[in-house]
Amino acid sequence: MKISVLASAIALLSMGQAMACTTILVGDKASDDGSFIVARNEDYSATNAKHMVIHEAVDNQQGEFKSHSNDFTWPLPKSAMRYTAIHDFDTQDKSMGEVGFNSAGVGMSATETIYNGKPALTADPYVEKTGITEDSIQTVILPVVKTAREGAEMLGKIIEQKGAGEGFGVAFVDSKEVWYLETGSGHQWLAVRLPADEYFVSANQGRLRQYDPADTANYMASPTLLSFAEKHGLYNPKDGAFDFHKAYSQDVENDVVYNYPRVWTLQHMFNPALKTTVEDGKNFPVFLKPEKKISVADVKQALRNHYQGTSHDPYANNNPKELWRPISVFRTQESHILQVRPNLPKAIGEVQYVAYGMSTLGVYVPYYQGMSHYLPGYDKGTDQASDDSVNWKFRKLQTLVMQDYNAYAPDVQRAYLAFEQQTAEKQKTMEQEYLKLYKSQPKKAQELLQSFEDKTMQDALNLTDSLTNQVFSKMTHATDMKYHFEGA
């Protein structure tokens, strides 16, 4: 690859724009069991411990929310619904929430970092000082919205009123649909309803294209989206249909190695017959019907992808200078999958699968919307390793494995995969029992669900301890053989 591409990548990181994720959305008619799926790897810093928290419902609130990252503020709602969140360790007081469900059954994932185009931002810059950013989005919106559409609409109105402090994409899901919103500039935005029989992949780039103002069932946007684009030379009606990506998004040389390979790889995973090359990034399909229905297990596999089996695998090839940015990176803080099954009670029909840390060396544990608490340690941990933190328990194992990926990763991955498969069978049994109880004996149903959660969380931690000791033993032997001075 050209030297300028690498230089471009390094320049982006040096500017502090290292926040980067990969998003996958699946419609209910594209999934294997009729569920809606919203998934994302949250990538930023390996030492930034994540806390999983349940925020209980609050009444009679007063005052305003204040962002940690800038001067954005928003009035606190008088009543806030119960919701789950995954926070940075230093923002557990309801900021920097990344993903969760609320008691109304709305789930959201925020945010996919994207970069809007220079011409659009010249005309309408980000409102960096007081605009809404990733730090605030979930905390402001999830406690109050009752549908996915309402969530996208509320975020859009905030962008219009207060501005966006950065570029982002945000997904919303409920029992009827999935909506995905992307910024276009400081005050412009577009949200699209995911087609029921298709899926969508995004990798740090604006991906939405089509917009039909008359089709209010499937599109929402800032009122001046088209007129602003025309006024500032971002779009000329004489050139054909409006293309949101061409008007408002960024396509630069760095995208060819940083973003295109991830989208291309996942689209070819779900559509092997697709006739595109990595260099076709400007023309990748936005939404696709998968050749086979997509399962939660498929999405886990996708989020763990690092171009394994190819020359671009940085881990198997021991090449940290690989230009193609993998989907699964060591600095992933957590990887999540929101699954909504409309035909089940919310308590078990909405599941959040979370793998702490690097997804390819992590284990996805199911957390049902109806659970009442996490085990001790889920809300512990800072940017310094500690023994009381669930986050650091997983991260310590991953750090050990990465010292010799080929030697240690296969055993860990096999063990975690077996755990996930066994857990999936136990979930089926628990859910069947729950359905027998929840109407006539709701207390017993709740106890059943929480008992399952407590055991599953503890089993995952016990397995991780065992694997850590196993890897440590192998590393000790390898070190002994390397510095094994002996003789008469």
PDB file of C-alpha atoms in Angstrom, residues 106-227:
ATOM      1  CA  VAL A 106     -36.080   0.121  23.635  1.00  0.00           C
ATOM      2  CA  GLY A 107     -32.443  -0.761  23.093  1.00  0.00           C
ATOM      3  CA  MET A 108     -29.703   1.459  21.767  1.00  0.00           C
ATOM      4  CA  SER A 109     -26.022   1.310  20.831  1.00  0.00           C
ATOM      5  CA  ALA A 110     -24.080   4.590  20.815  1.00  0.00           C
ATOM      6  CA  THR A 111     -21.896   5.336  18.979  1.00  0.00           C
ATOM      7  CA  GLU A 112     -20.205   4.311  15.755  1.00  0.00           C
ATOM      8  CA  THR A 113     -17.551   6.995  15.228  1.00  0.00           C
ATOM      9  CA  ILE A 114     -17.812   8.424  11.707  1.00  0.00           C
ATOM     10  CA  TYR A 115     -16.212  11.334   9.887  1.00  0.00           C
ATOM     11  CA  ASN A 116     -18.253  13.804   7.893  1.00  0.00           C
ATOM     12  CA  GLY A 117     -16.861  15.436   4.778  1.00  0.00           C
ATOM     13  CA  LYS A 118     -14.706  18.541   4.855  1.00  0.00           C
ATOM     14  CA  PRO A 119     -17.014  20.613   2.585  1.00  0.00           C
ATOM     15  CA  ALA A 120     -20.032  19.857   4.803  1.00  0.00           C
ATOM     16  CA  LEU A 121     -18.108  20.680   7.976  1.00  0.00           C
ATOM     17  CA  THR A 122     -16.722  23.880   6.476  1.00  0.00           C
ATOM     18  CA  ALA A 123     -20.299  25.052   5.944  1.00  0.00           C
ATOM     19  CA  ASP A 124     -21.607  23.677   9.242  1.00  0.00           C
ATOM     20  CA  PRO A 125     -18.848  22.687  11.717  1.00  0.00           C
ATOM     21  CA  TYR A 126     -19.288  20.389  14.676  1.00  0.00           C
ATOM     22  CA  VAL A 127     -20.353  22.248  17.812  1.00  0.00           C
ATOM     23  CA  GLU A 128     -17.468  20.820  19.815  1.00  0.00           C
ATOM     24  CA  LYS A 129     -17.936  22.899  22.966  1.00  0.00           C
ATOM     25  CA  THR A 130     -21.676  22.474  23.587  1.00  0.00           C
ATOM     26  CA  GLY A 131     -22.937  19.901  21.063  1.00  0.00           C
ATOM     27  CA  ILE A 132     -24.033  16.372  21.930  1.00  0.00           C
ATOM     28  CA  THR A 133     -21.352  13.660  21.823  1.00  0.00           C
ATOM     29  CA  GLU A 134     -21.014   9.951  22.584  1.00  0.00           C
ATOM     30  CA  ASP A 135     -20.521  10.858  26.244  1.00  0.00           C
ATOM     31  CA  SER A 136     -24.152  11.986  26.566  1.00  0.00           C
ATOM     32  CA  ILE A 137     -26.317  10.217  23.999  1.00  0.00           C
ATOM     33  CA  GLN A 138     -27.475   7.104  25.840  1.00  0.00           C
ATOM     34  CA  THR A 139     -27.816   8.850  29.186  1.00  0.00           C
ATOM     35  CA  VAL A 140     -30.048  11.599  27.790  1.00  0.00           C
ATOM     36  CA  ILE A 141     -32.202   9.501  25.465  1.00  0.00           C
ATOM     37  CA  LEU A 142     -32.642   5.940  26.750  1.00  0.00           C
ATOM     38  CA  PRO A 143     -34.373   6.819  30.070  1.00  0.00           C
ATOM     39  CA  VAL A 144     -37.235   8.583  28.278  1.00  0.00           C
ATOM     40  CA  VAL A 145     -37.990   7.094  24.833  1.00  0.00           C
ATOM     41  CA  LYS A 146     -40.650   4.435  24.332  1.00  0.00           C
ATOM     42  CA  THR A 147     -39.910   3.363  20.746  1.00  0.00           C
ATOM     43  CA  ALA A 148     -36.866   3.058  18.501  1.00  0.00           C
ATOM     44  CA  ARG A 149     -38.304   5.662  16.140  1.00  0.00           C
ATOM     45  CA  GLU A 150     -38.819   8.070  19.019  1.00  0.00           C
ATOM     46  CA  GLY A 151     -35.187   7.592  20.019  1.00  0.00           C
ATOM     47  CA  ALA A 152     -33.876   8.473  16.566  1.00  0.00           C
ATOM     48  CA  GLU A 153     -36.242  11.430  16.340  1.00  0.00           C
ATOM     49  CA  MET A 154     -35.198  12.775  19.752  1.00  0.00           C
ATOM     50  CA  LEU A 155     -31.504  12.535  18.913  1.00  0.00           C
ATOM     51  CA  GLY A 156     -32.157  14.314  15.620  1.00  0.00           C
ATOM     52  CA  LYS A 157     -33.961  17.161  17.359  1.00  0.00           C
ATOM     53  CA  ILE A 158     -31.080  17.557  19.819  1.00  0.00           C
ATOM     54  CA  ILE A 159     -28.627  17.768  16.910  1.00  0.00           C
ATOM     55  CA  GLU A 160     -30.756  20.463  15.292  1.00  0.00           C
ATOM     56  CA  GLN A 161     -31.104  22.426  18.537  1.00  0.00           C
ATOM     57  CA  LYS A 162     -27.709  21.977  20.220  1.00  0.00           C
ATOM     58  CA  GLY A 163     -25.551  20.629  17.405  1.00  0.00           C
ATOM     59  CA  ALA A 164     -23.414  17.503  17.153  1.00  0.00           C
ATOM     60  CA  GLY A 165     -20.025  17.772  18.838  1.00  0.00           C
ATOM     61  CA  GLU A 166     -18.576  15.019  16.632  1.00  0.00           C
ATOM     62  CA  GLY A 167     -19.560  12.617  13.862  1.00  0.00           C
ATOM     63  CA  PHE A 168     -21.460   9.478  14.882  1.00  0.00           C
ATOM     64  CA  GLY A 169     -23.905   6.748  13.982  1.00  0.00           C
ATOM     65  CA  VAL A 170     -26.438   5.467  16.540  1.00  0.00           C
ATOM     66  CA  ALA A 171     -28.721   2.412  16.410  1.00  0.00           C
ATOM     67  CA  PHE A 172     -32.121   2.034  18.084  1.00  0.00           C
ATOM     68  CA  VAL A 173     -34.193  -1.160  18.341  1.00  0.00           C
ATOM     69  CA  ASP A 174     -37.556  -2.201  19.757  1.00  0.00           C
ATOM     70  CA  SER A 175     -39.991  -5.065  19.170  1.00  0.00           C
ATOM     71  CA  LYS A 176     -41.055  -3.698  15.786  1.00  0.00           C
ATOM     72  CA  GLU A 177     -38.043  -2.172  14.022  1.00  0.00           C
ATOM     73  CA  VAL A 178     -34.452  -0.923  13.941  1.00  0.00           C
ATOM     74  CA  TRP A 179     -33.493   2.684  13.171  1.00  0.00           C
ATOM     75  CA  TYR A 180     -29.995   3.964  12.410  1.00  0.00           C
ATOM     76  CA  LEU A 181     -29.050   7.655  12.541  1.00  0.00           C
ATOM     77  CA  GLU A 182     -25.936   9.292  11.086  1.00  0.00           C
ATOM     78  CA  THR A 183     -24.720  12.858  11.409  1.00  0.00           C
ATOM     79  CA  GLY A 184     -24.134  14.841   8.228  1.00  0.00           C
ATOM     80  CA  SER A 185     -22.522  17.917   9.805  1.00  0.00           C
ATOM     81  CA  GLY A 186     -22.901  20.034  12.918  1.00  0.00           C
ATOM     82  CA  HIS A 187     -26.693  20.281  12.553  1.00  0.00           C
ATOM     83  CA  GLN A 188     -27.678  17.934   9.717  1.00  0.00           C
ATOM     84  CA  TRP A 189     -28.667  14.278  10.136  1.00  0.00           C
ATOM     85  CA  LEU A 190     -30.391  11.347   8.461  1.00  0.00           C
ATOM     86  CA  ALA A 191     -32.075   8.314  10.045  1.00  0.00           C
ATOM     87  CA  VAL A 192     -33.209   5.220   8.130  1.00  0.00           C
ATOM     88  CA  ARG A 193     -35.413   2.298   9.135  1.00  0.00           C
ATOM     89  CA  LEU A 194     -33.562  -0.963   8.549  1.00  0.00           C
ATOM     90  CA  PRO A 195     -35.364  -3.072   5.901  1.00  0.00           C
ATOM     91  CA  ALA A 196     -36.818  -6.095   7.701  1.00  0.00           C
ATOM     92  CA  ASP A 197     -35.203  -8.682   5.421  1.00  0.00           C
ATOM     93  CA  GLU A 198     -31.752  -7.069   5.201  1.00  0.00           C
ATOM     94  CA  TYR A 199     -28.650  -6.324   7.282  1.00  0.00           C
ATOM     95  CA  PHE A 200     -26.287  -3.375   7.537  1.00  0.00           C
ATOM     96  CA  VAL A 201     -22.595  -3.035   8.378  1.00  0.00           C
ATOM     97  CA  SER A 202     -20.703   0.146   9.292  1.00  0.00           C
ATOM     98  CA  ALA A 203     -17.016   0.664  10.039  1.00  0.00           C
ATOM     99  CA  ASN A 204     -16.176   4.250  11.021  1.00  0.00           C
ATOM    100  CA  GLN A 205     -17.666   5.804   7.941  1.00  0.00           C
ATOM    101  CA  GLY A 206     -20.998   7.328   6.986  1.00  0.00           C
ATOM    102  CA  ARG A 207     -22.790   4.584   5.027  1.00  0.00           C
ATOM    103  CA  LEU A 208     -26.350   5.845   4.463  1.00  0.00           C
ATOM    104  CA  ARG A 209     -27.180   7.050   0.958  1.00  0.00           C
ATOM    105  CA  GLN A 210     -30.817   7.154  -0.122  1.00  0.00           C
ATOM    106  CA  TYR A 211     -33.332   9.633   1.286  1.00  0.00           C
ATOM    107  CA  ASP A 212     -36.967  10.053   0.282  1.00  0.00           C
ATOM    108  CA  PRO A 213     -38.617  12.941   2.177  1.00  0.00           C
ATOM    109  CA  ALA A 214     -42.060  11.650   1.179  1.00  0.00           C
ATOM    110  CA  ASP A 215     -41.431   8.217   2.703  1.00  0.00           C
ATOM    111  CA  THR A 216     -41.842   9.141   6.356  1.00  0.00           C
ATOM    112  CA  ALA A 217     -42.305   5.496   7.353  1.00  0.00           C
ATOM    113  CA  ASN A 218     -38.693   4.695   6.489  1.00  0.00           C
ATOM    114  CA  TYR A 219     -36.803   8.012   6.661  1.00  0.00           C
ATOM    115  CA  MET A 220     -36.353  10.919   9.052  1.00  0.00           C
ATOM    116  CA  ALA A 221     -33.955  13.815   8.599  1.00  0.00           C
ATOM    117  CA  SER A 222     -33.137  17.378   9.533  1.00  0.00           C
ATOM    118  CA  PRO A 223     -35.650  19.688   7.802  1.00  0.00           C
ATOM    119  CA  THR A 224     -32.963  21.478   5.774  1.00  0.00           C
ATOM    120  CA  LEU A 225     -30.957  18.381   4.782  1.00  0.00           C
ATOM    121  CA  LEU A 226     -31.549  18.850   1.027  1.00  0.00           C
ATOM    122  CA  SER A 227     -31.743  22.646   0.870  1.00  0.00           C
TER     123      SER A 227
END
